[in-house]
PDB file of C-alpha atoms in Angstrom:
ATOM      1  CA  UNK P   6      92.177   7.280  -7.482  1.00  0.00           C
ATOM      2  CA  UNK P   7      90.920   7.694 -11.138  1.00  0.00           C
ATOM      3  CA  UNK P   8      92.687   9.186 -14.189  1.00  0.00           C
ATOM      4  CA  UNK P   9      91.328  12.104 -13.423  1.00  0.00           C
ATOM      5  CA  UNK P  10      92.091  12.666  -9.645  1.00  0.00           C
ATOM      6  CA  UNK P  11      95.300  11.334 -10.338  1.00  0.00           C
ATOM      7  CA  UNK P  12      96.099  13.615 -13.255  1.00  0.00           C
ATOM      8  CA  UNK P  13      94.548  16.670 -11.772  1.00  0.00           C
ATOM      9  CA  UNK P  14      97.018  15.406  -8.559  1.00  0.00           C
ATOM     10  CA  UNK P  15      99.826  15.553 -10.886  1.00  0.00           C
ATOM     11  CA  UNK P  16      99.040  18.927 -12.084  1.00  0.00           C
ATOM     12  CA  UNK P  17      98.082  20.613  -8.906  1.00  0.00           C
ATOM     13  CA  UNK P  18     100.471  19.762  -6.691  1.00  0.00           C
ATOM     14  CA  UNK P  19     100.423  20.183  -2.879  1.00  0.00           C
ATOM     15  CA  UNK P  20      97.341  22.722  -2.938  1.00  0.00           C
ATOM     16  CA  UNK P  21      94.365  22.327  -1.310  1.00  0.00           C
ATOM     17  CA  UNK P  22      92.207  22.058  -3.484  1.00  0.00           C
ATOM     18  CA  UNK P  23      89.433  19.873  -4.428  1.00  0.00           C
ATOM     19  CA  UNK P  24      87.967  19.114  -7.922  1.00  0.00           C
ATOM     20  CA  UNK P  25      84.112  18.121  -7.626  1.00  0.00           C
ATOM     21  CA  UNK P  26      82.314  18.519 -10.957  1.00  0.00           C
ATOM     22  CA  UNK P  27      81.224  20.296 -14.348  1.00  0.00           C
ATOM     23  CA  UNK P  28      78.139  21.439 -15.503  1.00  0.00           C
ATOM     24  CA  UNK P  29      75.641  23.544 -18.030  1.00  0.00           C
ATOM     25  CA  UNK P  30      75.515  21.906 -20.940  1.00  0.00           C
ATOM     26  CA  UNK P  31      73.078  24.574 -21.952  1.00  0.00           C
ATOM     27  CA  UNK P  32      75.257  27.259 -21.571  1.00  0.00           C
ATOM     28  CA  UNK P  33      77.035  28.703 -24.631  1.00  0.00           C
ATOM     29  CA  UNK P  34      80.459  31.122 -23.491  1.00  0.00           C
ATOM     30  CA  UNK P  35      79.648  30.939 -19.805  1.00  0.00           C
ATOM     31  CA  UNK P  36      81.050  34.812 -18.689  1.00  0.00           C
ATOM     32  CA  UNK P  37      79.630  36.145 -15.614  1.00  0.00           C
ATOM     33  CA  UNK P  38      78.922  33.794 -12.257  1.00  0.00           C
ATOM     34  CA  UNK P  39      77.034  34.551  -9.494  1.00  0.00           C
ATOM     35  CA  UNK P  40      75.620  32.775  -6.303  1.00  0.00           C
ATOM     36  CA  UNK P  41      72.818  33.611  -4.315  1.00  0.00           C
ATOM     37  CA  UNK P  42      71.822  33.315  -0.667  1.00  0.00           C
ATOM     38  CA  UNK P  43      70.534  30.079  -1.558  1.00  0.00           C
ATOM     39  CA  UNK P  44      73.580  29.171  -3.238  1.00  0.00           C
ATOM     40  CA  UNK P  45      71.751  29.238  -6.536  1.00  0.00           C
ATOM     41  CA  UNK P  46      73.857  29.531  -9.022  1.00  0.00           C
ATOM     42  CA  UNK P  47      73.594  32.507 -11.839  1.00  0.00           C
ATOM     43  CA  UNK P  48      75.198  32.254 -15.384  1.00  0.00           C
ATOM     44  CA  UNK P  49      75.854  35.131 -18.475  1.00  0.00           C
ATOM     45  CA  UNK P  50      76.200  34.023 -21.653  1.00  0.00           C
ATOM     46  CA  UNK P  51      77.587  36.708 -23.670  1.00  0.00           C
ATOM     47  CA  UNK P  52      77.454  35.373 -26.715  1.00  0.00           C
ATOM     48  CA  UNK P  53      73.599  34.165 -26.640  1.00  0.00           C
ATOM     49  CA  UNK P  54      72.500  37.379 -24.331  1.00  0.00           C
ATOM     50  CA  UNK P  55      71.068  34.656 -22.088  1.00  0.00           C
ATOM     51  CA  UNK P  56      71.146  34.208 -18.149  1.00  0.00           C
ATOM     52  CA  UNK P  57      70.451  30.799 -16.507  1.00  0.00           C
ATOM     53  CA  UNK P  58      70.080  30.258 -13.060  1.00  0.00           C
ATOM     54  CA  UNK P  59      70.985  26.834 -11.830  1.00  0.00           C
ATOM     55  CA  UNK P  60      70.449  25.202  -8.523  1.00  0.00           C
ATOM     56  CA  UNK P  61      72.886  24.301  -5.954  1.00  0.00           C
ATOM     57  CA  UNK P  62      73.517  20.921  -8.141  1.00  0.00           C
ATOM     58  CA  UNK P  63      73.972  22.463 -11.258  1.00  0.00           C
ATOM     59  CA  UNK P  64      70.138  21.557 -12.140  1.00  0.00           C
ATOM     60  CA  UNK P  65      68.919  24.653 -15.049  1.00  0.00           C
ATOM     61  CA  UNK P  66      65.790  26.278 -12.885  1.00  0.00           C
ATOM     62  CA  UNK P  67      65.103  29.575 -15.174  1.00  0.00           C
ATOM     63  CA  UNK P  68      66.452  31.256 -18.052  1.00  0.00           C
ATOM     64  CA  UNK P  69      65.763  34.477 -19.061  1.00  0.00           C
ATOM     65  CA  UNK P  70      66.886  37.892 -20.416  1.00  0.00           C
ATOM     66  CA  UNK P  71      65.780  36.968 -23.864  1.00  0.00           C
ATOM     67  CA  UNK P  72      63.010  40.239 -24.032  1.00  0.00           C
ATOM     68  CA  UNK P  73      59.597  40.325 -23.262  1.00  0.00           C
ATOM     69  CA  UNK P  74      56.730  41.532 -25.600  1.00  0.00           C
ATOM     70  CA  UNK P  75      56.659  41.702 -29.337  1.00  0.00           C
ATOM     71  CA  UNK P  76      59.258  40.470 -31.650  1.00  0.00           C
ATOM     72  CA  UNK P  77      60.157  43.963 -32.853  1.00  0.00           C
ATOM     73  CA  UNK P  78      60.346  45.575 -29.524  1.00  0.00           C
ATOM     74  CA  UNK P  79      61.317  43.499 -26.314  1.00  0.00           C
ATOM     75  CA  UNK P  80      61.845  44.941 -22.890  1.00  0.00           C
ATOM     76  CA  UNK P  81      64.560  43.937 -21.107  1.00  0.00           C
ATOM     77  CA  UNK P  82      66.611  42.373 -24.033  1.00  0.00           C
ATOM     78  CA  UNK P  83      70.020  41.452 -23.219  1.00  0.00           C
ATOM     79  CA  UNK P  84      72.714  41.880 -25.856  1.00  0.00           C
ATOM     80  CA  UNK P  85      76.239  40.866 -24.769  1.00  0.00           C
ATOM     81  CA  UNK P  86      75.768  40.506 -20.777  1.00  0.00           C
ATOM     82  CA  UNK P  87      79.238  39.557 -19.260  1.00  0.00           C
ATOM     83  CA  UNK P  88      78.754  40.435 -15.146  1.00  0.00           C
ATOM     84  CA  UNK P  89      75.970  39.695 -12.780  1.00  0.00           C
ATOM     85  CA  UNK P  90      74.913  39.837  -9.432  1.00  0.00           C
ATOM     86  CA  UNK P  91      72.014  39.143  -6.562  1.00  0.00           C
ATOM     87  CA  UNK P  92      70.790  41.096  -4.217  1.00  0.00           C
ATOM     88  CA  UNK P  93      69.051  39.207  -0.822  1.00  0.00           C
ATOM     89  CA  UNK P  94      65.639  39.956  -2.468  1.00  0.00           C
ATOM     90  CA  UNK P  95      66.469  37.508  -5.111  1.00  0.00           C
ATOM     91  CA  UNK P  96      66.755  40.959  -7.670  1.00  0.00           C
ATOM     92  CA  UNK P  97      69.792  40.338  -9.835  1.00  0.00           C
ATOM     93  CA  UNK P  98      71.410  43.166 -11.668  1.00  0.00           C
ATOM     94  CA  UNK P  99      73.082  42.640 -15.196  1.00  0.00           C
ATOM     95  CA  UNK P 100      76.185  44.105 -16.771  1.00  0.00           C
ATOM     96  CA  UNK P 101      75.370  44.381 -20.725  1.00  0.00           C
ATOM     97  CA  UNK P 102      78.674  45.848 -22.265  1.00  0.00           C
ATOM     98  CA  UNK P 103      77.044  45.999 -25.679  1.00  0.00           C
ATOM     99  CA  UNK P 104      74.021  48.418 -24.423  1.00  0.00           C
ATOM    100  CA  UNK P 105      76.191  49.955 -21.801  1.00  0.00           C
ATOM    101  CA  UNK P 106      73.264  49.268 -18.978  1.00  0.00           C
ATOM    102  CA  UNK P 107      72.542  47.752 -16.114  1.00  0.00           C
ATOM    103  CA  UNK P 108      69.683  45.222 -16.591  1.00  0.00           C
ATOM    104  CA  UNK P 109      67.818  44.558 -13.464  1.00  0.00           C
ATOM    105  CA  UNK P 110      65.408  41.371 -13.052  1.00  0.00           C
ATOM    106  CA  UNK P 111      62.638  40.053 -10.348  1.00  0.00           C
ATOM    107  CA  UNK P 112      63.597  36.737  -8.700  1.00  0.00           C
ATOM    108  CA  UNK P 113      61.464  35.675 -11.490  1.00  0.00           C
ATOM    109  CA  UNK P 114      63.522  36.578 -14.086  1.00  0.00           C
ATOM    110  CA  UNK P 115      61.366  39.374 -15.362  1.00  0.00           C
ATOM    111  CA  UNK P 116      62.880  42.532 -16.555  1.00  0.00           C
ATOM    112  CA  UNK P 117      62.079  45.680 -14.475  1.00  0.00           C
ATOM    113  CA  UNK P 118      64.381  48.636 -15.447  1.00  0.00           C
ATOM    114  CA  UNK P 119      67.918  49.575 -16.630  1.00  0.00           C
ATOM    115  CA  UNK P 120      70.323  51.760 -15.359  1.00  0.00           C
ATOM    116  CA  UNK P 121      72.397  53.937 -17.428  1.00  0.00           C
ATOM    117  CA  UNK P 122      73.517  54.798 -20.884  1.00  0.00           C
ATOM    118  CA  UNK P 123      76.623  55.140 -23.312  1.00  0.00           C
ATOM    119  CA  UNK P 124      78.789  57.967 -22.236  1.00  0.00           C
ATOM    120  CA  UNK P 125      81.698  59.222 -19.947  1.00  0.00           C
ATOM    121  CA  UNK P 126      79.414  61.769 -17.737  1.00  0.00           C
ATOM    122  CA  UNK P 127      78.268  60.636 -14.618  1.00  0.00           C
ATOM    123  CA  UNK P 128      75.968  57.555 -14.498  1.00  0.00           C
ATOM    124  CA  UNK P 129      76.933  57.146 -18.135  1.00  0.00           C
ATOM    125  CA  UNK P 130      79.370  53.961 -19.322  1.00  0.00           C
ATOM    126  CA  UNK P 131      81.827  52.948 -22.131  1.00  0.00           C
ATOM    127  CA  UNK P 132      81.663  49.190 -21.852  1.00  0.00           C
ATOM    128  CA  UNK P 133      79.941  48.114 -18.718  1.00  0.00           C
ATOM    129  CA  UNK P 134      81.861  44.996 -17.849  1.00  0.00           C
ATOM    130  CA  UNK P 135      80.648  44.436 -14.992  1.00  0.00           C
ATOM    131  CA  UNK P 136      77.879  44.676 -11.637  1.00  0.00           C
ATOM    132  CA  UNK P 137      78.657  44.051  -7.973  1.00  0.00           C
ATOM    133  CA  UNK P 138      76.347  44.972  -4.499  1.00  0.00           C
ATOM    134  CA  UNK P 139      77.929  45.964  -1.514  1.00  0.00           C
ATOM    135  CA  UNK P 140      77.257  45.192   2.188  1.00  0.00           C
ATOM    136  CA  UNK P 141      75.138  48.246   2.073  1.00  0.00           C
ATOM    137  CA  UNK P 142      73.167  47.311  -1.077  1.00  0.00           C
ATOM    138  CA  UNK P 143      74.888  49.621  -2.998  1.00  0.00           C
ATOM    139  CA  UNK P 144      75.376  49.315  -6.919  1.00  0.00           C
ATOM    140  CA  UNK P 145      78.964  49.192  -8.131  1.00  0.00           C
ATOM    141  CA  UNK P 146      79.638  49.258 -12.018  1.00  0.00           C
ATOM    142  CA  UNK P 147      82.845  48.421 -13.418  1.00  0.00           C
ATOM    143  CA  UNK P 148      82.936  50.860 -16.112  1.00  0.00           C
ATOM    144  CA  UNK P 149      85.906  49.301 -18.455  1.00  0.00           C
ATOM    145  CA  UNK P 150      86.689  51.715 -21.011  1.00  0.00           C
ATOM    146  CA  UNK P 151      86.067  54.933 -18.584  1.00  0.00           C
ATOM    147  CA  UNK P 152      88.912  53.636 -16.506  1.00  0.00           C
ATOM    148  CA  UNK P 153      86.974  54.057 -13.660  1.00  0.00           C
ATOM    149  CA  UNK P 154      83.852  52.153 -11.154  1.00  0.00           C
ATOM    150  CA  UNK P 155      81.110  54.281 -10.572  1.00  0.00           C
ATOM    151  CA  UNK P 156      78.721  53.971  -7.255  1.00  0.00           C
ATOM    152  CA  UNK P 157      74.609  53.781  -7.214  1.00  0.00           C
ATOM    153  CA  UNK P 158      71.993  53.647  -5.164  1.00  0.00           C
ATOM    154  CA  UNK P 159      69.670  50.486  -5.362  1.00  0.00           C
ATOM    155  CA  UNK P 160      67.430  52.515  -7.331  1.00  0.00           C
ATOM    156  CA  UNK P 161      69.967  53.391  -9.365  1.00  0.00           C
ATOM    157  CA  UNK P 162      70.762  56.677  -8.857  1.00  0.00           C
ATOM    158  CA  UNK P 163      74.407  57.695  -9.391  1.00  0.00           C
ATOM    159  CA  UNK P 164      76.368  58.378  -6.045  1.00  0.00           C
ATOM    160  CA  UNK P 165      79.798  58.445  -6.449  1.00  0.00           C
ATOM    161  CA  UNK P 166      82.687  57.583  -9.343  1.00  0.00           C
ATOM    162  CA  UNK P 167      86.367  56.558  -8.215  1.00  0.00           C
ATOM    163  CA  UNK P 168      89.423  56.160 -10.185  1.00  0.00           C
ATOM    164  CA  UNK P 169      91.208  57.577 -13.673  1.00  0.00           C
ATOM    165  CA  UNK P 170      93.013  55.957 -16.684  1.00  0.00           C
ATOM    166  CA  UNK P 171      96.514  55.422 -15.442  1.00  0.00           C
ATOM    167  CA  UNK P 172      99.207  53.412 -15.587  1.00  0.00           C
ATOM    168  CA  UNK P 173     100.730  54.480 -12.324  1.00  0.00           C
ATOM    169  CA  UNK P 174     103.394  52.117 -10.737  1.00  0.00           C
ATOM    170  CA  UNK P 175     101.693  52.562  -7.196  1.00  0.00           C
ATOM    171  CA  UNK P 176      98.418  52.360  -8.204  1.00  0.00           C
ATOM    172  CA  UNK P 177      96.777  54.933  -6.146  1.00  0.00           C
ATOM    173  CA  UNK P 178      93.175  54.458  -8.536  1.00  0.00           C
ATOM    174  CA  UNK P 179      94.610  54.489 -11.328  1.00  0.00           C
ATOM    175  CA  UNK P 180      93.151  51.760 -14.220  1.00  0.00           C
ATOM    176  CA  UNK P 181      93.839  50.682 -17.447  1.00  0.00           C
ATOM    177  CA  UNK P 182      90.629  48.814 -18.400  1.00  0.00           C
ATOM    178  CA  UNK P 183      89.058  47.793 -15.087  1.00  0.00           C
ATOM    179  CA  UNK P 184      87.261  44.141 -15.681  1.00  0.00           C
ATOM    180  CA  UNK P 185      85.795  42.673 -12.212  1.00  0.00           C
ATOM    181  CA  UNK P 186      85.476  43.891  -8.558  1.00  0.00           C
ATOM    182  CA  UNK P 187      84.575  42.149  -5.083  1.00  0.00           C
ATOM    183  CA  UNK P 188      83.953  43.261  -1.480  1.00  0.00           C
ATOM    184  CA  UNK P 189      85.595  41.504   1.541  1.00  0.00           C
ATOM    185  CA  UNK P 190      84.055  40.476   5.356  1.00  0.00           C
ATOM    186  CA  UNK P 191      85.142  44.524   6.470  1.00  0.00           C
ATOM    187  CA  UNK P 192      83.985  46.010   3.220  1.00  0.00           C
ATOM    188  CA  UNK P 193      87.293  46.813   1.910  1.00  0.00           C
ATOM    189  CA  UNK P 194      87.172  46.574  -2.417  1.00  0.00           C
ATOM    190  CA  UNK P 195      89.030  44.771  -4.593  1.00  0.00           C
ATOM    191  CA  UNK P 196      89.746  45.786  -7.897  1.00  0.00           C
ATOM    192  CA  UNK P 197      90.759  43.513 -10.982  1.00  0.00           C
ATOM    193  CA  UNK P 198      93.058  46.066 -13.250  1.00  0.00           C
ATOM    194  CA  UNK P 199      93.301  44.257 -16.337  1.00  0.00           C
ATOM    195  CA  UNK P 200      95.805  45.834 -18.806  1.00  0.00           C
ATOM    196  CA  UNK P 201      98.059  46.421 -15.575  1.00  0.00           C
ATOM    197  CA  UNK P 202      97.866  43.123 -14.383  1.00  0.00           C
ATOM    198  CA  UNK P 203      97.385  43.638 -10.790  1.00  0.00           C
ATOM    199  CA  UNK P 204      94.383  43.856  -8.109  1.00  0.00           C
ATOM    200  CA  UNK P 205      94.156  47.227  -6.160  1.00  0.00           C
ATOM    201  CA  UNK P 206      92.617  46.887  -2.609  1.00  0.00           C
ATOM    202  CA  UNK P 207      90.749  49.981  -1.222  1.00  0.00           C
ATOM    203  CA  UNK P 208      88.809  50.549   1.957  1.00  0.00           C
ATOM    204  CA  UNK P 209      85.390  50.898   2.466  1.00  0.00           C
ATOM    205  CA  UNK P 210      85.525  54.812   2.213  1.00  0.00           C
ATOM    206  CA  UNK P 211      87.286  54.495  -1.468  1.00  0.00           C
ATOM    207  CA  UNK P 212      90.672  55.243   0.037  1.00  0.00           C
ATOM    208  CA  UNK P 213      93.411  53.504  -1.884  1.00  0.00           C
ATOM    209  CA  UNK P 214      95.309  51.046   0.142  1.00  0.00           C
ATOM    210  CA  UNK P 215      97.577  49.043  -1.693  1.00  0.00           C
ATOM    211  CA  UNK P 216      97.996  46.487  -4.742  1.00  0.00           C
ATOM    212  CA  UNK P 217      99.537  43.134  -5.545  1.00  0.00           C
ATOM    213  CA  UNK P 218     100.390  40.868  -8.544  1.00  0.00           C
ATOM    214  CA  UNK P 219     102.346  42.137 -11.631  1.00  0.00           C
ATOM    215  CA  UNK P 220     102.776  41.157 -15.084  1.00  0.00           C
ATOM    216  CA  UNK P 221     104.669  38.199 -16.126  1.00  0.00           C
ATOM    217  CA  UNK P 222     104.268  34.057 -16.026  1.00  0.00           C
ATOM    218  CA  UNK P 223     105.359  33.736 -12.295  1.00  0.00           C
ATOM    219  CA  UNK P 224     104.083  33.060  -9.258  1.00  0.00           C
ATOM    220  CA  UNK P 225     100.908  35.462  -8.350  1.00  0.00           C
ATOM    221  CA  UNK P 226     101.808  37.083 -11.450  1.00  0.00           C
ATOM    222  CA  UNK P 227      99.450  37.785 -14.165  1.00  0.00           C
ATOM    223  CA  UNK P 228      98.965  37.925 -17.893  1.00  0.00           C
ATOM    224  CA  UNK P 229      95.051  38.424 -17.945  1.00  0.00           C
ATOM    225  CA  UNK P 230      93.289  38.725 -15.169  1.00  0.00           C
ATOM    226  CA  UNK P 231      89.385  38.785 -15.248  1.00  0.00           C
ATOM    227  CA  UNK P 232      87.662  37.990 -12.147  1.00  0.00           C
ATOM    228  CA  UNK P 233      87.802  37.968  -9.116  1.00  0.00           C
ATOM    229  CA  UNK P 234      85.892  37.074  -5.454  1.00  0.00           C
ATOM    230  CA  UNK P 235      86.258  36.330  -1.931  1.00  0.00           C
ATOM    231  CA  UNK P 236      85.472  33.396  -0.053  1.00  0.00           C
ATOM    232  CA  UNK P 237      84.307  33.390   3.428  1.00  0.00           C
ATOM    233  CA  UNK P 238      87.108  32.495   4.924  1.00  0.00           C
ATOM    234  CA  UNK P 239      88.815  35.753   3.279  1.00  0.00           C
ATOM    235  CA  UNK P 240      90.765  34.200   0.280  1.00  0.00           C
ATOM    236  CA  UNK P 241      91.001  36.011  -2.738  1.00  0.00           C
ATOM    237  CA  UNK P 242      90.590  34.334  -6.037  1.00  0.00           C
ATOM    238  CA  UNK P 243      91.726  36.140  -9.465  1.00  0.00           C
ATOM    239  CA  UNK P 244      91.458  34.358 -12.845  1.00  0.00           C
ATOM    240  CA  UNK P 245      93.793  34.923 -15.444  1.00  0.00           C
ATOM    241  CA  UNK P 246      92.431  34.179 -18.751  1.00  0.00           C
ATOM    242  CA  UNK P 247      95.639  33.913 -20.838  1.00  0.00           C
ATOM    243  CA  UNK P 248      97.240  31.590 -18.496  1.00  0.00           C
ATOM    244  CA  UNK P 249      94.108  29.209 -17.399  1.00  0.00           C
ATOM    245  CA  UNK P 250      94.274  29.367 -14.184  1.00  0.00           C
ATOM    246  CA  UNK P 251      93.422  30.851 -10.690  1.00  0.00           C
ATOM    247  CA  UNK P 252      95.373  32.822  -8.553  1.00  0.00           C
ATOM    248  CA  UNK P 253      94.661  32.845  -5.011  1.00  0.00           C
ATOM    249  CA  UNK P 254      96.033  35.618  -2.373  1.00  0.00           C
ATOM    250  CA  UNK P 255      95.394  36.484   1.170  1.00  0.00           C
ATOM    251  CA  UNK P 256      93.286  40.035   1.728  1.00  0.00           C
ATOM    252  CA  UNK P 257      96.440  42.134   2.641  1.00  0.00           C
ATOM    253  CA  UNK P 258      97.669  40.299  -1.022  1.00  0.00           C
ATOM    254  CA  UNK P 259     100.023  37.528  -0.520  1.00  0.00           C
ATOM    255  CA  UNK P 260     100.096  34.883  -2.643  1.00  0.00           C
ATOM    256  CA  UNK P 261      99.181  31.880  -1.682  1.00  0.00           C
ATOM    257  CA  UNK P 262      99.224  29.078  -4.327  1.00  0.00           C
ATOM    258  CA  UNK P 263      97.308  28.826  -8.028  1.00  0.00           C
ATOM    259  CA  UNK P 264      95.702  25.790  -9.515  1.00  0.00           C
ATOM    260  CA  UNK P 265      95.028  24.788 -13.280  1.00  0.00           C
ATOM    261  CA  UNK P 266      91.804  22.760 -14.185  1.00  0.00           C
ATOM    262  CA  UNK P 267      91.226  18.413 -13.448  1.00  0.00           C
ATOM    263  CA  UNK P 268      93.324  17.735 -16.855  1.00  0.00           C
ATOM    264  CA  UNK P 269      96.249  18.892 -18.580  1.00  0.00           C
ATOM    265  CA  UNK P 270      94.259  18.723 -22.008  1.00  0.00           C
ATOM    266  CA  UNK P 271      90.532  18.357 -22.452  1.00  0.00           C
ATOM    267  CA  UNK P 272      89.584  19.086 -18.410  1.00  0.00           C
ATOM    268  CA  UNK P 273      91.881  21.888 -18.508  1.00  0.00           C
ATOM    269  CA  UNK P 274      90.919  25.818 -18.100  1.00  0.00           C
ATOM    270  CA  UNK P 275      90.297  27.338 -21.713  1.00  0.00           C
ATOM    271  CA  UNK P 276      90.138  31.486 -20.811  1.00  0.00           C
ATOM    272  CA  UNK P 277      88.209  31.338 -17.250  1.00  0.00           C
ATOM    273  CA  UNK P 278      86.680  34.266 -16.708  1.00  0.00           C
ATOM    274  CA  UNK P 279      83.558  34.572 -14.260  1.00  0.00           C
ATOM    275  CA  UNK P 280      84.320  33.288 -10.254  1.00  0.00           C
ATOM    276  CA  UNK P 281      82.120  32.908  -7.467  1.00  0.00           C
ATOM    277  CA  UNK P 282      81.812  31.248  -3.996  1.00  0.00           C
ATOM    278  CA  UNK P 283      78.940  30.227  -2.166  1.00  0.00           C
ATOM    279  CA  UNK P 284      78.310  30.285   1.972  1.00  0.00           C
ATOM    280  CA  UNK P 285      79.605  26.246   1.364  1.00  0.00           C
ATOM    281  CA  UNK P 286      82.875  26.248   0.545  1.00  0.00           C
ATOM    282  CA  UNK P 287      82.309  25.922  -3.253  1.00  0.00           C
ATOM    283  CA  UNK P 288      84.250  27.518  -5.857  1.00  0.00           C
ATOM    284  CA  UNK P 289      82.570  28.262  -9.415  1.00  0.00           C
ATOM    285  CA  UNK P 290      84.389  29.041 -12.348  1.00  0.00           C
ATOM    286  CA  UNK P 291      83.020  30.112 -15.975  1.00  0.00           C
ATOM    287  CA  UNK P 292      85.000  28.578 -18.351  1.00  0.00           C
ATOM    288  CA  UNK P 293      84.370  30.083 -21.457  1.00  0.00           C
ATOM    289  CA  UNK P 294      85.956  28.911 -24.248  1.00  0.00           C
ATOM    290  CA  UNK P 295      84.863  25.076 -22.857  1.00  0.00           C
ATOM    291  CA  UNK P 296      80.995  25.946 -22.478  1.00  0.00           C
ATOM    292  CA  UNK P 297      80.936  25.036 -18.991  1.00  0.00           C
ATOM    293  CA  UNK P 298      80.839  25.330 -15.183  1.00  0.00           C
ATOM    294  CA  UNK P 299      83.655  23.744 -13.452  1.00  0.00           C
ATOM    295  CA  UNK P 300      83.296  23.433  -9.977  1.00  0.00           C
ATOM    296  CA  UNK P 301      85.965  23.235  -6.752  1.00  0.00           C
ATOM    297  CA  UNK P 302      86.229  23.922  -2.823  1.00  0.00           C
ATOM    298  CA  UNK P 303      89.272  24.058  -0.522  1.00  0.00           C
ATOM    299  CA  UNK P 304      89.954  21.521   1.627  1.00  0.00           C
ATOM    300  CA  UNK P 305      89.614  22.207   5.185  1.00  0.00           C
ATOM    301  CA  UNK P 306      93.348  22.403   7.174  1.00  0.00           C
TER     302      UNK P 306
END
């Protein structure tokens, strides 16, 4: 065992986890992370308004989202882009909280159209944090400072809009500054309620279900939680940003165990924010305030 297995041992106790690697040195505060069906790997960078799409080794293989055309008017020119996803075409769909709109790309990286503008009416958004696609191909934007997610069409035509600023102790759909989303195996939603510190689980017709986690330092507890996903063997992952690490719960919300990055100091978590898994096993975390990729699975029981 190295110094690093040994001290990431030390610090993760008894979990299953497994540490494997880091990477993009290109990228500059890594926010959004998304994987493909060819476990391609997509990164935001919201403070260059650059994506980079990486291959299943962490190999750069396109960046783009920089504009197209002249150099006083590009199309498709990302701002601060902080969430991102892929449809099975290879399409991927970016949350620019800046612009408030939906940037959507060919598998080529080349912009095609945009969805929405700043507002609270329908189809309109007040801080887009964030994009996901459901198991129907649906659009679902996590519209932060609305309080609320709203539902589209994959041509982008508004559909549907759940949820209300709220601070409700059940939860019942009500947000405080939504920041992430994810869909498990049966459809059923997930939603990351940041300023409440908790996750709110609905099912697949938008009917409120139940939440877990709470404020505070213990376990399954949270301080700041930003993102979130679900693994195909139905474990959810939540990272909380103020206390660098992952939480990870079952899908009717019971904790299950958290784990910190490979070192206490300089291979620790600094603010993760974006997670993803891929049809492998692996686990991909942004870590923004370290400019990387860090990169885990769970061991098999």
């Amino acid at each position: 065992m190295d110094k690093t297995e040994k001290k990431y041992s030390d610090l993760n106790a008894n979990i299953p986890v497994t540490f494997h690697s880091t990477f993009g040195k290109q990228v500059f505060r890594p926010y959004g992370i998304a994987v493909d069906g060819s476990n391609c790997i997509y990164v935001t960078e919201a403070s260059t308004g650059r994506i980079t799409k990486f291959d299943e080794n962490g190999e750069p293989q396109l960046s783009f989202g920089r504009g197209e055309g002249s150099i006083f008017k590009k199309a498709g020119r990302l701002s601060r882009p902080t969430g991102i996803d892929v449809e099975d075409h290879g399409n991927s769909f970016v949350a620019d909280v800046n612009q408030n709109k939906i940037f959507k790309f060919d598998p080529n990286g080349r912009f095609i159209k945009t969805i929405g503008v700043r507002g609270s009416m329908d189809g309109q958004f007040n801080h887009c944090r964030n994009v996901r696609i459901d198991g129907e191909g649906n659009l679902w934007a996590v519209d932060r400072n609305n309080h609320r997610l709203q539902k589209f069409d994959s041509e982008g035509n508004f559909l549907f809009k759940l949820g209300k600023y709220g601070r409700e102790a059940r939860g019942l759909g009500c947000f405080d500054r939504p920041s992430d989303m994810a869909f498990d195996a049966q459809g059923c939603m997930y939603v990351v309620d940041e300023f409440n510190n908790r996750v709110q689980k609905f099912d697949p017709q938008s009917n409120f279900m139940f939440k877990f986690g709470r404020a505070g330092n213990g376990k399954g507890e949270f301080i700041d939680p930003r993102g979130i996903t679900i693994d195909s063997d139905q474990r959810v992952y939540v990272t909380d940003a103020y206390r660098d690490m992952v939480n990870v719960f079952t899908t009717e919300g019971r904790f299950l165990f958290h784990f910190y990055g490979p070192l206490m100091v300089s291979g620790a978590f600094y603010r993760p924010v974006g997670i993803a898994t891929s049809s492998e096993g692996r686990i991909y975390i942004a870590d923004y305030q370290n400019n990387r990729i860090m990169v885990f699975s769970i061991q098999k029981q």
